[in-house]
PDB file of C-alpha atoms in Angstrom:
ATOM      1  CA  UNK A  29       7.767  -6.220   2.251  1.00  0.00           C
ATOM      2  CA  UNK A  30      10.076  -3.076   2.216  1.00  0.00           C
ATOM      3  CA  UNK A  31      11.871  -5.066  -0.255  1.00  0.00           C
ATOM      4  CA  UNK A  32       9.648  -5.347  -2.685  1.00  0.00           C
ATOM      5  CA  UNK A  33       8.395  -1.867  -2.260  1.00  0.00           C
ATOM      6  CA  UNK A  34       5.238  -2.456  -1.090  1.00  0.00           C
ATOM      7  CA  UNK A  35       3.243  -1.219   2.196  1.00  0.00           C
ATOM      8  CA  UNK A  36       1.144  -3.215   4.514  1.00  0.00           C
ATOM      9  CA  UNK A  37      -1.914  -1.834   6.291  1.00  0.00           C
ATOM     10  CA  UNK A  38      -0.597  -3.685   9.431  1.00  0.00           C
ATOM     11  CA  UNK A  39       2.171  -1.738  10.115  1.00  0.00           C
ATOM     12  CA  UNK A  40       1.175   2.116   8.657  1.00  0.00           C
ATOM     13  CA  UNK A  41      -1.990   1.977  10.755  1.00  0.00           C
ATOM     14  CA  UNK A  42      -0.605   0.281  14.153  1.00  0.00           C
ATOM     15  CA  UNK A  43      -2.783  -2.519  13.813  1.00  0.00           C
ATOM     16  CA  UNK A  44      -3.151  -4.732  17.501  1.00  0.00           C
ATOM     17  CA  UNK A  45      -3.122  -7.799  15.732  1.00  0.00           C
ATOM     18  CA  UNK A  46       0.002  -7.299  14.095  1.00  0.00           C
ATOM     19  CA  UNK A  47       1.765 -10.277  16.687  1.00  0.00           C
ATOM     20  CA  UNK A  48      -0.794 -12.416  15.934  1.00  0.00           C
ATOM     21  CA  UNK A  49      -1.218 -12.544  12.959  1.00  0.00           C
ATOM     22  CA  UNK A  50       2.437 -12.183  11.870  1.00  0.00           C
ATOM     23  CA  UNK A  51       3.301 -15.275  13.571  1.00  0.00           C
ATOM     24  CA  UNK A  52       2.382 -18.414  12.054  1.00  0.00           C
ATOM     25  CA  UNK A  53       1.175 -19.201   8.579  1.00  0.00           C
ATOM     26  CA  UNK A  54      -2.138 -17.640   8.044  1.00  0.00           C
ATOM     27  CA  UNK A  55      -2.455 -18.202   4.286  1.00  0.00           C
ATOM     28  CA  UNK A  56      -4.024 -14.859   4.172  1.00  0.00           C
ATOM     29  CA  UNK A  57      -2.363 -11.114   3.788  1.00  0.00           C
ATOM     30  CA  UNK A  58      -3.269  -7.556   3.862  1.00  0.00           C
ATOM     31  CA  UNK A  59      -1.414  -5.503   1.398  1.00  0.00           C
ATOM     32  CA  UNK A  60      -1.801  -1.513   1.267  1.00  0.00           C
ATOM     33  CA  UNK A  61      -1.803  -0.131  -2.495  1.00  0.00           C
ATOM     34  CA  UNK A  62      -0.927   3.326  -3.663  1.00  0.00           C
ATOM     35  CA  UNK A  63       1.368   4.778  -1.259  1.00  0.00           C
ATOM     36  CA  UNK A  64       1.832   4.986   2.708  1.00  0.00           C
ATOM     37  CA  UNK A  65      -0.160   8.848   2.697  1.00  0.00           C
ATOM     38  CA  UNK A  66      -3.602   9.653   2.759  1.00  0.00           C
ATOM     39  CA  UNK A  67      -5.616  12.536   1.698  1.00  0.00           C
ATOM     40  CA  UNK A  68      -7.686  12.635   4.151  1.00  0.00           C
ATOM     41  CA  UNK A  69      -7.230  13.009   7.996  1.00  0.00           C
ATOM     42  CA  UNK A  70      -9.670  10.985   9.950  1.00  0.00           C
ATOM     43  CA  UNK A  71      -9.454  11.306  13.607  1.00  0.00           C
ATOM     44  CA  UNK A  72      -9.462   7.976  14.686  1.00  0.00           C
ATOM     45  CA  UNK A  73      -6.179   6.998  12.463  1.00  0.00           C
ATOM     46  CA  UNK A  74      -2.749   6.756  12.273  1.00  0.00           C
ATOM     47  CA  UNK A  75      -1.812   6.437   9.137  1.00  0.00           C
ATOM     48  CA  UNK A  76       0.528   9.872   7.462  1.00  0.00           C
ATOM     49  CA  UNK A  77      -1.434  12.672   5.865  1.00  0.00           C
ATOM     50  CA  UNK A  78      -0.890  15.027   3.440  1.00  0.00           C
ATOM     51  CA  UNK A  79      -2.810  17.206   0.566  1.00  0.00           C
ATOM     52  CA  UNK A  80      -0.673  15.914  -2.369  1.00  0.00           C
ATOM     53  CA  UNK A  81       0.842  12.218  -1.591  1.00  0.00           C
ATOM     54  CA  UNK A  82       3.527  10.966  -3.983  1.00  0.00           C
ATOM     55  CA  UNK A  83       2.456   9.727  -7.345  1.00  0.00           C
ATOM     56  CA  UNK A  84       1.537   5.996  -6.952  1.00  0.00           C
ATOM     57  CA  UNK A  85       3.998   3.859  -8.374  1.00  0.00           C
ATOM     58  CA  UNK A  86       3.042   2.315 -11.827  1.00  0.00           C
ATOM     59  CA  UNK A  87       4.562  -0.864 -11.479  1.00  0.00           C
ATOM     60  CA  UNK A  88       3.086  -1.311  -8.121  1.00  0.00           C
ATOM     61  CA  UNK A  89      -0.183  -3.551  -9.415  1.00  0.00           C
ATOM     62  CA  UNK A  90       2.326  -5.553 -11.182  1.00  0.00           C
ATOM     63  CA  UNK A  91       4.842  -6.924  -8.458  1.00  0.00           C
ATOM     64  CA  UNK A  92       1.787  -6.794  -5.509  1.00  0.00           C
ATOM     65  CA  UNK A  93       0.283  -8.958  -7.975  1.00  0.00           C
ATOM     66  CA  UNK A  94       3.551 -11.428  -8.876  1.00  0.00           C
ATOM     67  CA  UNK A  95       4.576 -11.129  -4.803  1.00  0.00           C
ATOM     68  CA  UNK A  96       0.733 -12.672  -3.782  1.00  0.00           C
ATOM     69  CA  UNK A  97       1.389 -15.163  -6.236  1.00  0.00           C
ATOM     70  CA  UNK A  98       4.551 -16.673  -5.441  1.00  0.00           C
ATOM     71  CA  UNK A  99       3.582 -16.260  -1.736  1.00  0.00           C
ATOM     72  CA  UNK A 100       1.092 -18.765  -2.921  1.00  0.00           C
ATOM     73  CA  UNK A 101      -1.823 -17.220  -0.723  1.00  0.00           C
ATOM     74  CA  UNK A 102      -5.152 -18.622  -0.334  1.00  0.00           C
ATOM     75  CA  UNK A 103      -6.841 -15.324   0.533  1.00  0.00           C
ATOM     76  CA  UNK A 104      -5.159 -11.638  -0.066  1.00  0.00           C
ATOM     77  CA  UNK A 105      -6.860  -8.207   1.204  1.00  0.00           C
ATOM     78  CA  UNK A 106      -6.061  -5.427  -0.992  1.00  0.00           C
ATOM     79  CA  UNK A 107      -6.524  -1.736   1.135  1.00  0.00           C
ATOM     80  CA  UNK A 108      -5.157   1.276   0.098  1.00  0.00           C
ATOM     81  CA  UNK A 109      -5.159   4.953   1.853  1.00  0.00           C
ATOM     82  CA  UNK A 110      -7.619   7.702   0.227  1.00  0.00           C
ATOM     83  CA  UNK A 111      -6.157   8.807  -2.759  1.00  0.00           C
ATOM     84  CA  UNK A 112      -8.478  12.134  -3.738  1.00  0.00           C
ATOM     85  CA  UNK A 113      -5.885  13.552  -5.366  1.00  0.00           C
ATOM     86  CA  UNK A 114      -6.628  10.769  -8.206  1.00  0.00           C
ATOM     87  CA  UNK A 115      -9.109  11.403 -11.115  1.00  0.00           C
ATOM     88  CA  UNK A 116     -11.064   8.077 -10.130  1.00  0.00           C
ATOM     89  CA  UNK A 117      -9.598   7.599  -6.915  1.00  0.00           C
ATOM     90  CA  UNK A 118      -7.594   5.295  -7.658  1.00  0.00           C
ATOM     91  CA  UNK A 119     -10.237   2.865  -8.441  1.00  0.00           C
ATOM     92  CA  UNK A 120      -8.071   1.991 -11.965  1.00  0.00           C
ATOM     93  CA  UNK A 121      -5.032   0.628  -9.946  1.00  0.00           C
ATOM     94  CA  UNK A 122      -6.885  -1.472  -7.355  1.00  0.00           C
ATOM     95  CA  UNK A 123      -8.810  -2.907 -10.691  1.00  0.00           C
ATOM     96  CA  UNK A 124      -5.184  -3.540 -12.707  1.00  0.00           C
ATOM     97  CA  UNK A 125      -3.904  -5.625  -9.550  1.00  0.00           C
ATOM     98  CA  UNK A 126      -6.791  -7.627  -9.553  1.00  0.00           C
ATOM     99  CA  UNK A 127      -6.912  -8.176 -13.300  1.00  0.00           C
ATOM    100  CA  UNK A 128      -2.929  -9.404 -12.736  1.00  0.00           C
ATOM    101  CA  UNK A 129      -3.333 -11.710  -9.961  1.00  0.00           C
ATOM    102  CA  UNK A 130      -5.731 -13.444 -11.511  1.00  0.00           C
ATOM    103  CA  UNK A 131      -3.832 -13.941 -14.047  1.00  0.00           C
ATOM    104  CA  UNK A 132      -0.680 -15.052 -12.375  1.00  0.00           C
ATOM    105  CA  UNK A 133      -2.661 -17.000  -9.769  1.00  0.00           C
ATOM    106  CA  UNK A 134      -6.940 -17.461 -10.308  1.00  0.00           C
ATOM    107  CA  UNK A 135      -7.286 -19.240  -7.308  1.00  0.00           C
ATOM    108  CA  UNK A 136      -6.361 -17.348  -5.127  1.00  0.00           C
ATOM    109  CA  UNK A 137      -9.232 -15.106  -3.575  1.00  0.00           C
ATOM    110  CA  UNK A 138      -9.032 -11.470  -3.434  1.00  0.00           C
ATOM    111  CA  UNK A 139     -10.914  -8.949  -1.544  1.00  0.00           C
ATOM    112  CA  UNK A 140     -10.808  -5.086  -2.181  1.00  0.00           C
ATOM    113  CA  UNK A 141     -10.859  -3.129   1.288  1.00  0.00           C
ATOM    114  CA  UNK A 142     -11.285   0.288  -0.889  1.00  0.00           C
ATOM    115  CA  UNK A 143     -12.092   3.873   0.329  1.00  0.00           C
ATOM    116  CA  UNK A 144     -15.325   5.912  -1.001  1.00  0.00           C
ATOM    117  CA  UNK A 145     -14.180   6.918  -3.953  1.00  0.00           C
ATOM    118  CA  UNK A 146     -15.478  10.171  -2.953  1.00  0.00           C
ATOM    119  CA  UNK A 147     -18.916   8.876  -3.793  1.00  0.00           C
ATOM    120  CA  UNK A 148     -18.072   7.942  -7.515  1.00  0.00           C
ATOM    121  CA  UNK A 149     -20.021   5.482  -8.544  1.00  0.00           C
ATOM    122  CA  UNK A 150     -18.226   4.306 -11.907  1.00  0.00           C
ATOM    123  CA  UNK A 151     -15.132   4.128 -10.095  1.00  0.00           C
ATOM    124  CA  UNK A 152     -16.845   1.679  -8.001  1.00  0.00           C
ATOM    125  CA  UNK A 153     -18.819  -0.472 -10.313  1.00  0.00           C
ATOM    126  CA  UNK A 154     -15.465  -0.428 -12.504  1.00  0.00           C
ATOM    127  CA  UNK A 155     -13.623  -1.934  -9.814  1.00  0.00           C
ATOM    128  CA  UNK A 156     -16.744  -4.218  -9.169  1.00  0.00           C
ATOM    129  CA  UNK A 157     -16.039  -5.707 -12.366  1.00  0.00           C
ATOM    130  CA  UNK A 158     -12.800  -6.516 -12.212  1.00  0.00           C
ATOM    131  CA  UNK A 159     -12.648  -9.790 -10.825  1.00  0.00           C
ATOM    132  CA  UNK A 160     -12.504  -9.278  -7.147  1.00  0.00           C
ATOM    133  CA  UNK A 161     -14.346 -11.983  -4.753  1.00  0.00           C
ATOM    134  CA  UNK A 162     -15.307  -9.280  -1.933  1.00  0.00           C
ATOM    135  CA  UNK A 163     -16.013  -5.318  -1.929  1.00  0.00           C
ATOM    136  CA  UNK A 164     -15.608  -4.269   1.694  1.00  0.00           C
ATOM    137  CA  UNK A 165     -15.588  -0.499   2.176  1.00  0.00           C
ATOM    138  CA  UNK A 166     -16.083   0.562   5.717  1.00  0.00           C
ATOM    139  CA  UNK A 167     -18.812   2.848   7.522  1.00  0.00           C
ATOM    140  CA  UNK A 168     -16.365   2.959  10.715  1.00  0.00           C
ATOM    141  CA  UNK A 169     -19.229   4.558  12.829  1.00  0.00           C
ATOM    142  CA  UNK A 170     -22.837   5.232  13.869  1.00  0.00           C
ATOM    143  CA  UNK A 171     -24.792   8.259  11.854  1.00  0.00           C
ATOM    144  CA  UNK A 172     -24.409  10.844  14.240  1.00  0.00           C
ATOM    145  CA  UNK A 173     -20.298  10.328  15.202  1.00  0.00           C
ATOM    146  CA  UNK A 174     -19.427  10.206  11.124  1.00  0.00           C
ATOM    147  CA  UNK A 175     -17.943  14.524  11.347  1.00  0.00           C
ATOM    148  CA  UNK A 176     -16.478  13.985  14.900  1.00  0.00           C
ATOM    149  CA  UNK A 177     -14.647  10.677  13.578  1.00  0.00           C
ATOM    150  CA  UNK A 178     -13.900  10.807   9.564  1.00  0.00           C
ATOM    151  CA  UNK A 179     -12.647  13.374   8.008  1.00  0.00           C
ATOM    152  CA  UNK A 180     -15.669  15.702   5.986  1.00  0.00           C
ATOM    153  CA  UNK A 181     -14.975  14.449   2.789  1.00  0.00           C
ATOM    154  CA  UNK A 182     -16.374  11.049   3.959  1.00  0.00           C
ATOM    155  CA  UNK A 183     -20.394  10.335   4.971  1.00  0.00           C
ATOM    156  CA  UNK A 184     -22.594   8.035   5.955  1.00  0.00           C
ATOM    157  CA  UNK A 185     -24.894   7.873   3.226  1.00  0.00           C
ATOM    158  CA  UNK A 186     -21.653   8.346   0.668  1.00  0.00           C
ATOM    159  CA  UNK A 187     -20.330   4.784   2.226  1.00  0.00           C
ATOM    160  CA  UNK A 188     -23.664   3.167   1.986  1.00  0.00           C
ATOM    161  CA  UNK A 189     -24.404   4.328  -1.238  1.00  0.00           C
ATOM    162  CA  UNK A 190     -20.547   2.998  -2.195  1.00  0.00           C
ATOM    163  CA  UNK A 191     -21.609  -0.407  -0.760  1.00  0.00           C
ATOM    164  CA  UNK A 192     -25.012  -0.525  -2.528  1.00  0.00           C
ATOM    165  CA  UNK A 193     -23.849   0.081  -5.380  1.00  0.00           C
ATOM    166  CA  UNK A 194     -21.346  -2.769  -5.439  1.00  0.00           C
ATOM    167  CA  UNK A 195     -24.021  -5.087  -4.627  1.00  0.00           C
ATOM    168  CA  UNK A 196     -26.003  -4.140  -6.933  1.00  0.00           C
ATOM    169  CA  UNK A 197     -23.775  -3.720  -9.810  1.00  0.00           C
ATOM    170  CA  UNK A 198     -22.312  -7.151  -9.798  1.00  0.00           C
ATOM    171  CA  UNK A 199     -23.607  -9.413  -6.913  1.00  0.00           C
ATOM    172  CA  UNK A 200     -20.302  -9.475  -5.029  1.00  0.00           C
ATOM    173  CA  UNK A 201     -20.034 -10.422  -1.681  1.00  0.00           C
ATOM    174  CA  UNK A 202     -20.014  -7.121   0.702  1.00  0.00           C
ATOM    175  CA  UNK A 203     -18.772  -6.414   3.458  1.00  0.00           C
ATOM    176  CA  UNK A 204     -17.956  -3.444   6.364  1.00  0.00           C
ATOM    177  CA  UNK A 205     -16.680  -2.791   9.473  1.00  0.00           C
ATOM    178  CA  UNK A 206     -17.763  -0.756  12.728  1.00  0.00           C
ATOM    179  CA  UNK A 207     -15.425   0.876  15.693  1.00  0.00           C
ATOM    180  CA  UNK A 208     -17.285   0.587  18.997  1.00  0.00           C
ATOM    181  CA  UNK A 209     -16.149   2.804  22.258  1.00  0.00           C
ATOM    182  CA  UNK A 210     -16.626   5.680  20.220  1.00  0.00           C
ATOM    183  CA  UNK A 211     -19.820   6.937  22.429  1.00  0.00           C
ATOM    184  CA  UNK A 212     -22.481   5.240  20.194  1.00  0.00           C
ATOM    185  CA  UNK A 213     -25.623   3.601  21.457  1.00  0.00           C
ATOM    186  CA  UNK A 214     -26.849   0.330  21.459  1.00  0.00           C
ATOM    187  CA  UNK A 215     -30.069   2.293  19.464  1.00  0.00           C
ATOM    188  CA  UNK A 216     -27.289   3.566  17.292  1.00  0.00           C
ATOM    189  CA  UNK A 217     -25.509   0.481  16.669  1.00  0.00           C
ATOM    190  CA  UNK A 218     -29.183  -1.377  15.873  1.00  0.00           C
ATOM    191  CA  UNK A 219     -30.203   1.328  13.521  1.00  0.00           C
ATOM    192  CA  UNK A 220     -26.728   1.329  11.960  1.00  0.00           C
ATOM    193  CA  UNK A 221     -27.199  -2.393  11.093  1.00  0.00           C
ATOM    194  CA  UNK A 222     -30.229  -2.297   9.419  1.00  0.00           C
ATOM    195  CA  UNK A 223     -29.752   0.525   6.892  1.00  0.00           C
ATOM    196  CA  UNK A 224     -26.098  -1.363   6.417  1.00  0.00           C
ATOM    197  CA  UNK A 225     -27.913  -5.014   5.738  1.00  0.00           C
ATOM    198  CA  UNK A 226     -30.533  -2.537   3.594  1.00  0.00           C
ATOM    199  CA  UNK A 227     -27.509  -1.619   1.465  1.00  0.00           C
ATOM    200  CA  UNK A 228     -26.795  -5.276   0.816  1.00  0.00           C
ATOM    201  CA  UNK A 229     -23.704  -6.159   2.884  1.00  0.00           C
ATOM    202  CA  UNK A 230     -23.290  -9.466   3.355  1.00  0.00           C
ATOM    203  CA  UNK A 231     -20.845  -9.308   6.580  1.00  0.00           C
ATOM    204  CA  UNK A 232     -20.239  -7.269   9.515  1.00  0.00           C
ATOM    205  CA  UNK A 233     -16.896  -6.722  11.364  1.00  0.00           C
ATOM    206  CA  UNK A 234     -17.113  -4.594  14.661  1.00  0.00           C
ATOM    207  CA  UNK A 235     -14.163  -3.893  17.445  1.00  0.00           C
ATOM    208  CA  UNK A 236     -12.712  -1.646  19.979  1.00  0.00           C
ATOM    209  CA  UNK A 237     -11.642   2.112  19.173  1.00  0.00           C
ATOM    210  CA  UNK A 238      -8.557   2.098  20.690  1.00  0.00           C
ATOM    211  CA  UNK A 239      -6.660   5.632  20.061  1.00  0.00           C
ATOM    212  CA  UNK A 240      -3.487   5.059  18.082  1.00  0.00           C
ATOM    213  CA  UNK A 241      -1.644   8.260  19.716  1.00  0.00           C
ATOM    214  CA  UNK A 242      -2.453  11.047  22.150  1.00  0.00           C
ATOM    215  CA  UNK A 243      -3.317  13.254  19.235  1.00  0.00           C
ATOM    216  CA  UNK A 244      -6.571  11.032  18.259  1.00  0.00           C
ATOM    217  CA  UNK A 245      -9.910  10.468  19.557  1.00  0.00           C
ATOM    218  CA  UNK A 246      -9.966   9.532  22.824  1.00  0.00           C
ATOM    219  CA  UNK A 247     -11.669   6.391  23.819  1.00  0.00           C
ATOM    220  CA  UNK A 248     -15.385   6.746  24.769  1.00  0.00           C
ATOM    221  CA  UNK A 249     -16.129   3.409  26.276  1.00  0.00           C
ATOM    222  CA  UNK A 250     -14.024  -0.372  26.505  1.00  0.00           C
ATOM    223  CA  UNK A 251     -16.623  -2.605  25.204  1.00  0.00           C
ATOM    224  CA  UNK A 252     -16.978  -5.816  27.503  1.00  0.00           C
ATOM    225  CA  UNK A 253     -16.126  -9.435  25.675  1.00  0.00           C
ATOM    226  CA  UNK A 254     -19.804 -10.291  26.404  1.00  0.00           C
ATOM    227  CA  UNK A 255     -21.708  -7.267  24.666  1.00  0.00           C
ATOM    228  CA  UNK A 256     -19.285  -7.976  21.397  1.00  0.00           C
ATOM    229  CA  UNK A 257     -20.929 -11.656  21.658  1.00  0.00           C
ATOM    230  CA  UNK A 258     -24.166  -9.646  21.891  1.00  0.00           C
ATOM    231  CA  UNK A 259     -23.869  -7.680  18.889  1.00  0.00           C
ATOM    232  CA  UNK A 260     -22.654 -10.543  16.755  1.00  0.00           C
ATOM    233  CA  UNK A 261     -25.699 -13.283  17.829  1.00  0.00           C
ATOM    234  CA  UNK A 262     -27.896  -9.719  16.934  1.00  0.00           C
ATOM    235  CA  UNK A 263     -25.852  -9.276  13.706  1.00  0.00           C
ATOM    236  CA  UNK A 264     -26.367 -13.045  12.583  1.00  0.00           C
ATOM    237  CA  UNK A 265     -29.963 -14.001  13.914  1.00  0.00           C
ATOM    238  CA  UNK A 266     -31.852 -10.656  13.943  1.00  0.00           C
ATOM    239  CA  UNK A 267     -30.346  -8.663  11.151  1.00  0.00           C
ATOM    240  CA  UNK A 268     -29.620 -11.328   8.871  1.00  0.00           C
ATOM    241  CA  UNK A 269     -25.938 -11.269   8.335  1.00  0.00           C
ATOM    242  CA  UNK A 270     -24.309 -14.207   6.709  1.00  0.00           C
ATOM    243  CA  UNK A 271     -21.330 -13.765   9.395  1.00  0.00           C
ATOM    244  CA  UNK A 272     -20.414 -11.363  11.819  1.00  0.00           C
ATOM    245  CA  UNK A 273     -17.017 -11.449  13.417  1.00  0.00           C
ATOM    246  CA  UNK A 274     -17.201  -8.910  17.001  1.00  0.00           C
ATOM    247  CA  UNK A 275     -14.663  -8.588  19.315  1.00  0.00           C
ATOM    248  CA  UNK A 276     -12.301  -6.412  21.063  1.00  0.00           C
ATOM    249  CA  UNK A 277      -9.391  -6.811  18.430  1.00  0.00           C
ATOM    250  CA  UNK A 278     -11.606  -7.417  15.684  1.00  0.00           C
ATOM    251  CA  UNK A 279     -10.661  -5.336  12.504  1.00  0.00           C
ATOM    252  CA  UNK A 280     -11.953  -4.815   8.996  1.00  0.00           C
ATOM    253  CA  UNK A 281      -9.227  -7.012   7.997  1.00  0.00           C
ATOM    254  CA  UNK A 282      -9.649 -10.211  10.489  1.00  0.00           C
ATOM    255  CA  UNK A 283      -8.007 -13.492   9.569  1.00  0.00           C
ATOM    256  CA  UNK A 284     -11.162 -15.319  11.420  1.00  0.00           C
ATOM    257  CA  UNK A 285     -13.856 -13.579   8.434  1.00  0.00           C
ATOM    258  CA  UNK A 286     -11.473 -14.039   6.022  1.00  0.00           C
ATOM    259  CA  UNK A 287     -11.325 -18.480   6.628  1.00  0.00           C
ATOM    260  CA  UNK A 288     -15.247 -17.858   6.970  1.00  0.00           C
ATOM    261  CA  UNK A 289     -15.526 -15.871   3.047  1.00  0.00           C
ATOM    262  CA  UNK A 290     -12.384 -18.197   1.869  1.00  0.00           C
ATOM    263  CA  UNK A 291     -14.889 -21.351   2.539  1.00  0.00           C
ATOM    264  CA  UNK A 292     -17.950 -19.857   1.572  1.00  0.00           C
ATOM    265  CA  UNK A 293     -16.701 -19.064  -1.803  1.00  0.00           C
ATOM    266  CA  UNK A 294     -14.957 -22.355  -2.206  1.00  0.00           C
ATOM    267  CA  UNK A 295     -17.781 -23.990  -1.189  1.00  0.00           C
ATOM    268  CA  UNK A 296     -19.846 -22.185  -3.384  1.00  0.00           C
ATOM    269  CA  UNK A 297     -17.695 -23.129  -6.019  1.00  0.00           C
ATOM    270  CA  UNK A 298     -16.954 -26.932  -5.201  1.00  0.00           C
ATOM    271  CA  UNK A 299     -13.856 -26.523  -4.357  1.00  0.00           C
ATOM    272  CA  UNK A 300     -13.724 -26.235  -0.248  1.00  0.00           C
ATOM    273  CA  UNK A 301     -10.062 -26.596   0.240  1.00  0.00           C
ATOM    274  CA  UNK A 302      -8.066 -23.823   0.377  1.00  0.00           C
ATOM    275  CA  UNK A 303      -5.127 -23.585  -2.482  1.00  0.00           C
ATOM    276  CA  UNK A 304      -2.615 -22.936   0.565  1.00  0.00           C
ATOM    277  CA  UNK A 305      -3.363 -25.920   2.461  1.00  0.00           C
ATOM    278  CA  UNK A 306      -3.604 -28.350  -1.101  1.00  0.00           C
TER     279      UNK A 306
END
């Protein structure tokens, strides 16, 4: 990856999965666009921080976009650090990717795990539009955590809105992802839910905070195996997700949801098998 320039989310945010999904062919990748630094400083992450990152690198869209396609991928996740520092957040360069890798390869899926765009909604029915199969932003926490655990420049209502507006703008499938062990409530994680399904999503990741470095949050509570099987049989069957994926070492970007979209949008589209295993 170094190589070719590029960043992945796996190894700038100290992802647990890293082993696991590393080995093996997956026919699935996480690539992180626009640099390695964020604008922001969350508490709960790991990734490098700083008020004025590099300047993206121009040709980046172009070889992430040849590199997915000779990889010959079935499913890619695009992510990418905050970039406020950006006029449109960056929104332009996520789009320019897609645009290119469909291009180079239309079968293979691609979903956009984006930041908030600082609530700018052009930016985000602009990248809507570009081609993308999934728009997954994530709300990260309950309500009443969101100033102990993002940074103030994020919000609760600013990610919904983000997500909302996706939906509505172009029908895409949605999707966002909760930390648990954070000192929420099972009231909080119910009511969080609902005004997320409100908002249109279509699926639901949630897993274990676990604190990247000394310096971070601490960890509130180890959620038990069994209460993530709760939360995802309440996710599916009372809230009305289409799927849910819960578990300890469940992130936003989770090989498991990403088979589950990859065949429900083949499927969808007659064409079940996946361009990796054909």
């Amino acid at each position: 990856m170094r190589s070719l320039k590029l960043n992945t989310v796996c190894e700038e945010a100290q992802c647990p999965n890293i082993g696991e999904c590393w080995n093996g062919d997956t026919g699935t990748a996480t690539v992180m666009l626009l640099g390695d630094t964020c604008t922001r400083g969350c508490r709960f992450c790991a990734v490098n921080t700083a008020r004025t990152p590099p300047p993206p690198d121009p040709d980046e869209p172009e070889n992430t976009a040849a590199a997915v396609a000779a990889w010959g991928l079935g499913y890619v996740v695009l992510t990418s650090v905050d970039r406020d520092d950006m006029p449109d957040g960056g929104a332009e360069h996520f789009a320019k990717t897609v645009r290119t890798l469909k291009k180079l390869r239309p079968e293979t899926l691609v979903e956009c795990l984006v930041p908030d765009f600082q609530g700018d909604l052009a930016a985000v029915r602009h990248l809507s539009s570009s081609g993308l199969d999934v728009f997954a932003h994530n709300v990260e926490t309950v309500s009443r955590l969101q100033r102990r655990v993002r940074d103030p420049r994020a919000g609760y209502e600013q990610s919904l809105s983000v997500l909302k507006e996706a939906k509505a703008h172009t029908g895409v499938l949605t999707k966002t992802s909760l930390m648990l062990g954070l000192g929420e409530t099972d009231a909080e994680v119910e009511q969080t839910m609902a005004d997320i399904k409100a908002a249109g999503v279509d699926i639901l990741t949630l897993g274990q905070y676990l604190q990247p470095t000394e310096h971070h949050l601490p960890v509130e509570e180890y959620v038990t195996p069994e209460k993530f099987d709760h939360w995802r049989v309440y996710g599916e069957r009372a809230i009305g997700f289409s799927y849910v994926a819960s578990g300890p070492l469940v992130r936003s970007s989770y090989k498991a949801g990403e088979f589950f979209v990859e065949r429900k949008l083949r499927a969808a589209r007659g064409n079940v098998a996946s361009p990796s295993q054909s």
